[in-house]
Coordinates of C-alpha atoms and ligand atoms in Angstrom, one line a residue:
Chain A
X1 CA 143.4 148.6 169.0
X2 CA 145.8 150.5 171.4
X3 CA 144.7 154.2 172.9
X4 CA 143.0 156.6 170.4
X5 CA 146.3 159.4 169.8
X6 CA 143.2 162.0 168.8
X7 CA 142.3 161.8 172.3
X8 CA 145.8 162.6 173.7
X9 CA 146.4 165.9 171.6
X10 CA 143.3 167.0 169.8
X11 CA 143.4 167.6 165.7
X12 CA 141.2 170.0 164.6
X13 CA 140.0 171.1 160.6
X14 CA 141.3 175.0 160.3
X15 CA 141.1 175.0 156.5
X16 CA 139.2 173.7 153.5
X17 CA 139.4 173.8 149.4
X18 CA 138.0 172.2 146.4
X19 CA 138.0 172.2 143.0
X20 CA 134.8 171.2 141.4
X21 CA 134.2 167.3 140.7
X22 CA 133.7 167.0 137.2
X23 CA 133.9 164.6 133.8
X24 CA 137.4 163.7 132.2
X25 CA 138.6 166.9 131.1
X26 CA 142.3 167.8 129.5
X27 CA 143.3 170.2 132.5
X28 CA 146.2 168.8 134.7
X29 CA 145.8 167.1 137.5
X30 CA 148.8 169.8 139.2
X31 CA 146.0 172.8 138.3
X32 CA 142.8 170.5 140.0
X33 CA 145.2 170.4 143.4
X34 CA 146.7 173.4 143.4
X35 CA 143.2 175.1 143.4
X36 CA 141.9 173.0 146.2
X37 CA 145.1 173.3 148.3
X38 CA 144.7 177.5 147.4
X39 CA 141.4 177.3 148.5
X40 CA 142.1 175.8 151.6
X41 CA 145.0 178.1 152.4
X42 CA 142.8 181.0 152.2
X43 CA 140.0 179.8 154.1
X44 CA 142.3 178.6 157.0
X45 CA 144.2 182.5 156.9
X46 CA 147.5 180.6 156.8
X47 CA 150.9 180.7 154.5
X48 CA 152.2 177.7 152.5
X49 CA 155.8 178.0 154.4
X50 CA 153.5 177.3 157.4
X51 CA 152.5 173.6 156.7
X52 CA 155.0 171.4 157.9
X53 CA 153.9 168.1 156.0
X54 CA 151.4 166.6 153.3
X55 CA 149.9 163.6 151.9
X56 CA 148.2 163.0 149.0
X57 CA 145.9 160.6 148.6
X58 CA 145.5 159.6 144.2
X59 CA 144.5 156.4 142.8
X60 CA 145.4 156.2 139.4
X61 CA 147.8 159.0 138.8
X62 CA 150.9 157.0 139.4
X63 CA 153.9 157.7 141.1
X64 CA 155.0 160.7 142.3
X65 CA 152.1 163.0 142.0
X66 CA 152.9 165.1 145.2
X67 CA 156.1 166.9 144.9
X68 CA 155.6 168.0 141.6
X69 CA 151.8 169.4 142.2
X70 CA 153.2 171.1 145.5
X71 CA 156.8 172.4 144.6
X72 CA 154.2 175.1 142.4
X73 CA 153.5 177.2 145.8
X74 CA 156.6 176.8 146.3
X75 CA 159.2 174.2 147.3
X76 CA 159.9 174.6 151.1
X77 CA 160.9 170.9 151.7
X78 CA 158.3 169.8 153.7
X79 CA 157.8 166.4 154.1
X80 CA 155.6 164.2 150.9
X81 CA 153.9 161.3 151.4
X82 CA 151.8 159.8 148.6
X83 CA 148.6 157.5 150.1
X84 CA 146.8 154.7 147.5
X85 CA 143.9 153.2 149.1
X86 CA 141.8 152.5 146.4
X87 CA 138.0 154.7 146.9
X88 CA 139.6 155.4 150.7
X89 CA 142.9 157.1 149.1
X90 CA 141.6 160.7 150.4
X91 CA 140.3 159.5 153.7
X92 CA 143.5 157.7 154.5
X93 CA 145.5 160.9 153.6
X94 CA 143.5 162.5 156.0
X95 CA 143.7 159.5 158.5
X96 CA 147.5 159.6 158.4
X97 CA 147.6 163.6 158.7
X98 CA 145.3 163.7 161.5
X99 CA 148.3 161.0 163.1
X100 CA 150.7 163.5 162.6
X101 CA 149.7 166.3 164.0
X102 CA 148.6 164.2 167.6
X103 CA 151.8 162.3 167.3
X104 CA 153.1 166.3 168.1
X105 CA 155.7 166.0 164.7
X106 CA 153.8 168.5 163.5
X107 CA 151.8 171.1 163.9
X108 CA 150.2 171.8 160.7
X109 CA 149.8 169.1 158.3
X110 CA 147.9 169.2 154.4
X111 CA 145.9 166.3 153.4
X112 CA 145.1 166.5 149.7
X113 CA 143.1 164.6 147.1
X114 CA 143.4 164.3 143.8
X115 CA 142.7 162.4 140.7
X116 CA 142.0 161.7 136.9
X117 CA 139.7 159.2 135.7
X118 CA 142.1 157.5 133.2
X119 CA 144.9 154.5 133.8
X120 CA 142.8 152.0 135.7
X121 CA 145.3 149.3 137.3
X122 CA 143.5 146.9 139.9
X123 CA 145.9 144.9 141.7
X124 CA 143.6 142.4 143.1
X125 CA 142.7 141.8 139.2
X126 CA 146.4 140.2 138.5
X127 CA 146.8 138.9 142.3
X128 CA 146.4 135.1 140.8
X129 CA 143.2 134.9 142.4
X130 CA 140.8 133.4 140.4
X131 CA 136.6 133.2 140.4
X132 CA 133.6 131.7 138.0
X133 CA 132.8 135.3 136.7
X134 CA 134.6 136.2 133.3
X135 CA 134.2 139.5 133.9
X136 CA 130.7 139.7 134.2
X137 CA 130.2 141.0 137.8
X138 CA 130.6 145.1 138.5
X139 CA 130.7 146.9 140.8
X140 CA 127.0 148.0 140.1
X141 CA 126.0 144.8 139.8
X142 CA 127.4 143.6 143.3
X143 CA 125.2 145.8 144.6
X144 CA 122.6 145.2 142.5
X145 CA 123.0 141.8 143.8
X146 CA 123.0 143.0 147.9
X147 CA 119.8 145.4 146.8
X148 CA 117.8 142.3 146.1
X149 CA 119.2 140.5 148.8
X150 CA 118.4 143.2 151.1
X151 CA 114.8 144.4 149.5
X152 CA 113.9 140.7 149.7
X153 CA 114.5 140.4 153.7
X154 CA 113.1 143.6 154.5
X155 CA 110.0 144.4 151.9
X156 CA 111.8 147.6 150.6
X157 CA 110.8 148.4 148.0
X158 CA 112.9 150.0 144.4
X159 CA 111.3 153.3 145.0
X160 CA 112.5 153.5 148.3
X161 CA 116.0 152.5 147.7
X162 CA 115.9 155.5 144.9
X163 CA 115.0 158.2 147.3
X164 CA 118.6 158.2 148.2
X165 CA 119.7 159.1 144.9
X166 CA 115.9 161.9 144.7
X167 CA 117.5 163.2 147.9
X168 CA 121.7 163.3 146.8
X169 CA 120.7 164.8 143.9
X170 CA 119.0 167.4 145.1
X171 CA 121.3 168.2 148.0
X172 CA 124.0 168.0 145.0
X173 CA 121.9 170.6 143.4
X174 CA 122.9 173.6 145.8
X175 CA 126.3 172.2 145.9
X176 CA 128.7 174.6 143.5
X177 CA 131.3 171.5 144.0
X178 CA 129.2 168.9 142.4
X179 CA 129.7 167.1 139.2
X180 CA 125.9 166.5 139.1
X181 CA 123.9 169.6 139.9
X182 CA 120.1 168.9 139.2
X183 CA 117.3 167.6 140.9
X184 CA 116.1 165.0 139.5
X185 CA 112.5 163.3 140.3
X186 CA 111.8 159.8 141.1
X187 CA 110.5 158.9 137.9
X188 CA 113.6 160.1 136.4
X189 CA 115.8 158.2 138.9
X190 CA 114.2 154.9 138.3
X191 CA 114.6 155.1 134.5
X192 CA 117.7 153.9 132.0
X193 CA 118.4 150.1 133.9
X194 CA 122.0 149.5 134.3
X195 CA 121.9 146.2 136.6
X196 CA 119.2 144.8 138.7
X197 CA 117.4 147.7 140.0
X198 CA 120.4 149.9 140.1
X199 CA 119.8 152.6 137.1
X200 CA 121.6 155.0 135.9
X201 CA 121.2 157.8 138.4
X202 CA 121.6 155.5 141.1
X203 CA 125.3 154.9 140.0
X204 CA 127.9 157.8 141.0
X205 CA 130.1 159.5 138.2
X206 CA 133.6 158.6 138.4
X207 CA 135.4 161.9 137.0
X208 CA 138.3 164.0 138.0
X209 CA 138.9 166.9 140.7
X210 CA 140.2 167.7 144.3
X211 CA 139.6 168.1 147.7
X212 CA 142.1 169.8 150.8
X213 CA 141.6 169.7 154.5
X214 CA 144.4 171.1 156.5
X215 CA 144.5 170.3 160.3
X216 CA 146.5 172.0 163.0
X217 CA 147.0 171.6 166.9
X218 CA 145.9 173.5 169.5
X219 CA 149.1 174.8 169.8
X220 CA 149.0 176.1 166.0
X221 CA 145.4 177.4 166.8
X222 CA 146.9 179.4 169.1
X223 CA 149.8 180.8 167.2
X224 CA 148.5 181.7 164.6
X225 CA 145.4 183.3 166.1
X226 CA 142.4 181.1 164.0
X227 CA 139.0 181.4 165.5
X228 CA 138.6 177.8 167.0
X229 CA 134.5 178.6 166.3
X230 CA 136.0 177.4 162.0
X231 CA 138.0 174.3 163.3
X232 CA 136.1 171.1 164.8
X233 CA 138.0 168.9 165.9
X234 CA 138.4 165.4 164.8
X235 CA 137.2 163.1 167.5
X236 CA 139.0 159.8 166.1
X237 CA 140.4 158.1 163.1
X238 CA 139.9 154.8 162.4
X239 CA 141.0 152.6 159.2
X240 CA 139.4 148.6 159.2
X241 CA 140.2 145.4 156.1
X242 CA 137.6 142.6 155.4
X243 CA 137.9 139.9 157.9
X244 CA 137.2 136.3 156.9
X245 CA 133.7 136.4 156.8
X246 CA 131.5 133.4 156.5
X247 CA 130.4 132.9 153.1
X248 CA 127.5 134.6 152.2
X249 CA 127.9 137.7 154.6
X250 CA 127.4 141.5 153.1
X251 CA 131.0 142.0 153.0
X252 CA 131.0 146.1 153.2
X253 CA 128.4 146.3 155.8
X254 CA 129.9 144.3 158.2
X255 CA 133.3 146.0 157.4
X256 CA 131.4 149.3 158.1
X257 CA 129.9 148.1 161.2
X258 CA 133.3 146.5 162.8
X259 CA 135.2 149.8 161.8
X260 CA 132.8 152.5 162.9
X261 CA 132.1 150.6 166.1
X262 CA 135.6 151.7 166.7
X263 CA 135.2 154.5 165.6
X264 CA 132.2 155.6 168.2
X265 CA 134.1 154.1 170.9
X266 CA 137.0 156.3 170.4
X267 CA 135.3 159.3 170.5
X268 CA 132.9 158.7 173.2
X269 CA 129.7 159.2 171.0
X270 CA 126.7 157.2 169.9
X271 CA 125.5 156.3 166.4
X272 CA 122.1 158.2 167.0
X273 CA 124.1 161.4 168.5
X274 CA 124.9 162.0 165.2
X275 CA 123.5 165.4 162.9
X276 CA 125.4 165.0 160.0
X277 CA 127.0 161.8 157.8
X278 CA 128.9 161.7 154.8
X279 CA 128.3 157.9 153.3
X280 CA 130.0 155.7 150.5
X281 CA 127.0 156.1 148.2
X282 CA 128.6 154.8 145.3
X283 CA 125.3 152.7 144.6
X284 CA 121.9 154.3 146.2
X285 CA 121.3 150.5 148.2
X286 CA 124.8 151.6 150.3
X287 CA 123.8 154.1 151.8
X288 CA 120.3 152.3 153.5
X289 CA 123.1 149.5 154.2
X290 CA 125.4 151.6 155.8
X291 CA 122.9 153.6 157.6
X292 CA 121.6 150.4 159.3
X293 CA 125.4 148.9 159.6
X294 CA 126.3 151.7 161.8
X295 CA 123.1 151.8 163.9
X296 CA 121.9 154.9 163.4
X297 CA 118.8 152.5 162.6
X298 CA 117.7 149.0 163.2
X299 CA 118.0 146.6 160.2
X300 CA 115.2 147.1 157.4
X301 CA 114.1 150.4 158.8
X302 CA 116.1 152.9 156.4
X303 CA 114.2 152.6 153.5
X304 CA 110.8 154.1 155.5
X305 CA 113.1 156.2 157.3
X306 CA 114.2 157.8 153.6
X307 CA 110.5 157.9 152.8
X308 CA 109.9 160.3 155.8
X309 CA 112.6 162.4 155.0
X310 CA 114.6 161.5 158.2
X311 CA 118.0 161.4 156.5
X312 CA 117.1 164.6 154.5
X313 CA 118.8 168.4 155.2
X314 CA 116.4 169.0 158.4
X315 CA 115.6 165.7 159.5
X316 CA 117.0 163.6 162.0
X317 CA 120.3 163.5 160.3
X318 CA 121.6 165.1 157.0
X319 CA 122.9 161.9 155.1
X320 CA 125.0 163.1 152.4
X321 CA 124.4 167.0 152.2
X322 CA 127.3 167.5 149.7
X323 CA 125.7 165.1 147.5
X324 CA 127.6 162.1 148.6
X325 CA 129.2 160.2 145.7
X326 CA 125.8 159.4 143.6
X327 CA 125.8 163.6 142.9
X328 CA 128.5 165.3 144.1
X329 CA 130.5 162.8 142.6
X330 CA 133.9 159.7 143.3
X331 CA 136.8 161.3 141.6
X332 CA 138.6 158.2 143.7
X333 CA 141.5 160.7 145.5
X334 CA 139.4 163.5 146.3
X335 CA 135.9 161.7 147.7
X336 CA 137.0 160.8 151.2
X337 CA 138.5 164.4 151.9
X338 CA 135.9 166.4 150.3
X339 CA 133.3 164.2 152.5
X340 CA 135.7 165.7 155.6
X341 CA 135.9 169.3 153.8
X342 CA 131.5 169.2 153.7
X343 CA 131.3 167.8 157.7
X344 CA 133.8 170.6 158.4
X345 CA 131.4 173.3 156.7
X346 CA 128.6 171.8 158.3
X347 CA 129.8 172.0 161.8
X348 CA 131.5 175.5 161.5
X349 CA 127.4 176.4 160.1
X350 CA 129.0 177.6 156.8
X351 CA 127.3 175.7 154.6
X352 CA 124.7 177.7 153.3
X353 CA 121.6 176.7 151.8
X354 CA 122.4 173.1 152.5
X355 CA 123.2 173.6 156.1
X356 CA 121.9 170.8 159.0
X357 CA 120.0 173.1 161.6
X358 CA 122.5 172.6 164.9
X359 CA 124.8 170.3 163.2
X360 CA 127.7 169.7 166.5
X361 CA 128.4 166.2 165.4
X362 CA 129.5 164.3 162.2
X363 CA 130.7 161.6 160.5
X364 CA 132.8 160.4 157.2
X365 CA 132.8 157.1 155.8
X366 CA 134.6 155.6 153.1
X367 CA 135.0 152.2 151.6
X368 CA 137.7 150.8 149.0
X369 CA 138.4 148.0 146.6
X370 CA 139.6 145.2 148.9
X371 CA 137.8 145.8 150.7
X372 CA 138.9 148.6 153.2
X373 CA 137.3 150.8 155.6
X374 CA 137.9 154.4 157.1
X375 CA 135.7 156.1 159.3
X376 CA 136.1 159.7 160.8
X377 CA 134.2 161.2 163.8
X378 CA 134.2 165.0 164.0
X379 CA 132.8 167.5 166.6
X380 CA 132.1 170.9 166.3
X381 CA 134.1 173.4 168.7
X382 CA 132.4 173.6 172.1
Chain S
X1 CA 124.2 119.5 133.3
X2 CA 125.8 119.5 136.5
X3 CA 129.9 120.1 137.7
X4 CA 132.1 119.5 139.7
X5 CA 134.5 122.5 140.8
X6 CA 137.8 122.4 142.3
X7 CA 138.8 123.4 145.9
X8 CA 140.5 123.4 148.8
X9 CA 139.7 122.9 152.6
X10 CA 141.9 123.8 155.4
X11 CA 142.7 121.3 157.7
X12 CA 143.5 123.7 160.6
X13 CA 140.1 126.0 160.3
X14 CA 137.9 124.2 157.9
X15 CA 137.7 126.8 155.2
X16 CA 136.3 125.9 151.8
X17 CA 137.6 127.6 148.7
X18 CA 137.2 127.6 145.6
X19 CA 139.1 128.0 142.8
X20 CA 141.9 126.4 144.5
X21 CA 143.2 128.9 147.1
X22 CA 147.1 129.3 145.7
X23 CA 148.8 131.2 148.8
X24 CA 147.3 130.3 151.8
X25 CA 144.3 130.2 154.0
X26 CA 142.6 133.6 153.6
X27 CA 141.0 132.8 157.5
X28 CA 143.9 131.3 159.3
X29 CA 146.9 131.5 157.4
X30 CA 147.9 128.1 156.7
X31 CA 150.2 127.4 154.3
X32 CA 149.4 126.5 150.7
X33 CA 151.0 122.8 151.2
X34 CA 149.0 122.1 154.5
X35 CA 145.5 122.6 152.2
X36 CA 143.2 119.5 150.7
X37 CA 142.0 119.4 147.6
X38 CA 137.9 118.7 147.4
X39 CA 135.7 118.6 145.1
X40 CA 132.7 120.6 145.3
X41 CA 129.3 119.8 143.2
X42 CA 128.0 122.9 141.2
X43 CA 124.7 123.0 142.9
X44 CA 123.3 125.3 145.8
X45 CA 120.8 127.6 146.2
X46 CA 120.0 131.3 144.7
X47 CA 121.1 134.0 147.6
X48 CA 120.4 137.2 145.0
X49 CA 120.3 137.8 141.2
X50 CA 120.6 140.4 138.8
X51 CA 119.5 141.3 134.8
X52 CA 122.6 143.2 133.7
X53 CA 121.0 145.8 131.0
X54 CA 124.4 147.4 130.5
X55 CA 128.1 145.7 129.5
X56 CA 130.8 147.0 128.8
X57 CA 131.8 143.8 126.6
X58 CA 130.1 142.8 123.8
X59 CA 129.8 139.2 125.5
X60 CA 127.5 137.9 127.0
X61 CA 124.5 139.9 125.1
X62 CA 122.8 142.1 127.3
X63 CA 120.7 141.0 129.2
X64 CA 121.8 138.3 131.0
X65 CA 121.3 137.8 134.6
X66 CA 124.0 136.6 137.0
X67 CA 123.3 134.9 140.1
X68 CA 124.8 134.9 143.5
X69 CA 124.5 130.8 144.3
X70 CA 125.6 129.6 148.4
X71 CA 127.0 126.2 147.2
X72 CA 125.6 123.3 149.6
X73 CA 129.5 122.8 150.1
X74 CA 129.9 126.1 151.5
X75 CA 131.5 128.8 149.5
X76 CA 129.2 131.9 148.0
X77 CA 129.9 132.5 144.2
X78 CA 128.6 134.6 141.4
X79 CA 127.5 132.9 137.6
X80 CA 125.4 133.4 135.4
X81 CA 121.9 132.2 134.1
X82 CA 122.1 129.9 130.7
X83 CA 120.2 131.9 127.9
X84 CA 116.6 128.8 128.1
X85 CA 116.5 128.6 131.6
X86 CA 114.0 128.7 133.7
X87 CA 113.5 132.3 135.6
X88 CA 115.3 131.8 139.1
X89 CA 114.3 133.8 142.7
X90 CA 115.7 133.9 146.1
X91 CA 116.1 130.5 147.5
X92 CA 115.3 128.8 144.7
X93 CA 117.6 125.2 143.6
X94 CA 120.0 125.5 140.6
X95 CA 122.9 123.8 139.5
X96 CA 126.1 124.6 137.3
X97 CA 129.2 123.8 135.0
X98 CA 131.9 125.6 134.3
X99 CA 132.1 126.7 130.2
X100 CA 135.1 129.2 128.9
X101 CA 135.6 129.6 133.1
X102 CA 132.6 130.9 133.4
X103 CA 130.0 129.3 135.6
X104 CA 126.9 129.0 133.8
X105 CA 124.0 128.2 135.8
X106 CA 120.4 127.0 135.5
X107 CA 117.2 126.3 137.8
X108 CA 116.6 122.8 139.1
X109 CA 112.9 122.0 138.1
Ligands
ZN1 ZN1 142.6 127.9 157.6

């Protein structure tokens, strides 16, 4: 990889919007963005005419959602770009924004997700690619299959691997955004058996809703007068695909580890400098994988660490204080930049009764169908 | 019961896979004419497994368990566990054949 552009001309987070994660409902996908790209318009003190380009990261909508969602503000001709990535669609809207603004073409830039749960088309399904399965291997129960693998080499046990869903669940509890908003108890979590010892509550919902970040230059910082106390900056950008692994390898763990490797090298930090992370908990195993895979831990340590509460809001590191995907929920489009809408709240110490005491440094982590990687390292102003 | 499944191997880098890879070599890029076929026994040993409790099929009856197998030829795949066999673990031997495309598997006693 060539020279990080972050570095060059720094990117920072000025505004933030969501609309609330939630189940397969009739309202339009144009009303679930629109409210999130409102939302973050008002919390960044900025006009529409002001952004100078936008990306929108959607899964399954189809062609063409952007224009037609945005032209409702107001058509100004800004530049459109639509972003599919699979589960990463959101983080690589943001990924390409944050290029845009340090490439200097712009100055203010919207990345926006957005999505309904409904026209699933998998490429990789029709790719001519063929496998022994028949359609009898999920996603929950590849990772049913790596939480056995990995309780097996390390002696963790179930109940350990569900205290990530005890603890998103709860932290998705006193999050208004959240599809799932209750706490649930570790008896509950390890009821209703979907696959291996993946239940129910240790799957995420897959619904519908959005997420906006918009992200401005120093030079629009200045212009426009926003108090650079509200806009961390993002530290580096970095977007990884699965390698050839040997067979047998955890294929999204080592993708994590090779991507946000490069991700802490660009931005100068260390794994263990870290106060707040936003995770791919899709399946409550990923995130004690992915915790591990980054090295904020050594291997087979998570699942104690969870025990202790290390990974809770006010321990060592807040691990998923929106919820992460198990509660707050993977509407696909919106996941990866409401994960960079909750680090930014975090780090501007807006984020209530959920907030990570002294939270300066941060981190959002995505993974899609593929499989790709994005990672995002973010600092509070200094 | 056992198989045999069919395969390619790159001549250039070695890798194994199977079903016969129709493009070209997912590690070095070789082209599809360049790769051997090989035939690979159905047999290995269990890397992970999992009793699926929810389907959203109605075949195969819930539950069934698939199995994660590291073929002794190489290349990791995922089957599932014939209804009469003997429970399988971690490391334990089992063997295969391919019925409907599916690759059922059971333990090696
Ligand atoms: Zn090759």
């Amino acid at each position: 990889m060539g020279r990080n552009p972050l570095a060059d001309r720094p990117v920072h987070v000025v505004g933030i919007g969501l609309h609330r994660y939630q189940p397969a409902s009739p309202t339009p996908f144009v009303e679930l963005g629109l409210t999130a790209v409102r939302g973050a318009l008002a919390d960044s003190g900025l006009r529409w005419p002001d952004v100078e380009a936008a990306f929108v990261g959607s899964a399954l909508l189809g062609m063409a959602p952007g224009r037609v969602m945005l032209s409702r503000l107001g058509a100004t001709g800004l530049a459109i770009q639509q972003v599919e990535n699979a589960s990463a669609s959101g983080s690589t809207a943001v990924a390409l924004a944050a290029l845009e603004v340090a490439s200097g073409r712009s100055d203010v830039v919207l990345a926006v997700g957005v999505d309904k749960a409904e026209g699933w088309r998998i490429a990789p399904n029709s790719a001519g690619l063929g496998n022994y399965e028949a359609g009898t291997v999920v996603p929950f129960t590849h990772f049913a299959l790596l939480a056995e693998d990995y309780r097996q080499r390390y002696g963790t046990t179930a109940e350990q691997v569900a205290r990530v869903a005890v603890k998103n669940h709860a932290n998705g509890a006193r999050n208004p955004y959240a599809q799932r908003q209750k706490v649930r108890s570790l008896p509950e979590v390890l009821a209703d058996p979907i696959s291996g010892s993946m239940t129910r509550l240790q799957c995420c919902p897959v619904g519908e809703g959005a997420a906006a970040v918009i992200l401005a230059s120093d030079e629009a910082l200045a212009r426009f007068g926003i108090d650079p106390r509200r806009a961390p900056r993002i530290l580096s950008s970095v977007t990884r695909s699965e390698a050839a692994y040997p067979p047998g390898t955890p294929i999204d763990a080592t993708l994590t580890a090779h991507t946000t490797k490069l991700a802490f090298d660009d931005a100068g930090v260390a794994p263990t400098d870290l106060d707040v992370i936003e995770v791919h908990d899709a399946f409550s195993i990923e995130e004690l994988l992915y915790l591990e895979a980054m090295g904020f831990c050594g291997p087979g340590e998570a699942g104690p660490l969870i025990e202790q509460g290390a990974f809770d809001i006010g321990g060592r590191c807040a691990v998923s204080p929106s919820g992460g995907l198990l509660a707050m929920g993977h509407p696909l489009g919106p996941t990866g930049v409401g994960q960079v809408a909750e680090v930014t709240r975090q780090l501007r110490g807006e984020a209530g009764d959920r907030q990570q005491p002294n939270a300066r440094l941060g981190l959002t982590h995505m993974v899609g169908i593929g499989a790709v990687c994005v990672v995002h390292v973010l600092a509070a102003s200094t | 019961m056992s198989a045999v499944l069919h395969g390619t191997r790159c001549p250039a880098c070695g890798r194994v896979a199977t079903p016969p890879e129709p493009y070209g070599c997912e590690q070095c890029g070789a082209l599809v004419g360049t790769l051997e076929p090989v035939e690979l026994p159905a047999a290995g040993v269990v890397h992970a497994t999992a009793t699926v409790h929810r389907h959203h099929r109605p075949e195969p009856a819930t539950p069934f368990t698939v199995v994660e197998v590291v073929l002794d030829d190489g290349p990791a795949l995922k089957g599932v566990l014939v209804a009469g066999s003997d429970p399988v673990a971690i490391g334990d031997r089992v063997r295969g054949e391919l019925q409907d495309g599916r690759l059922m598997l059971e333990k090696v006693s």
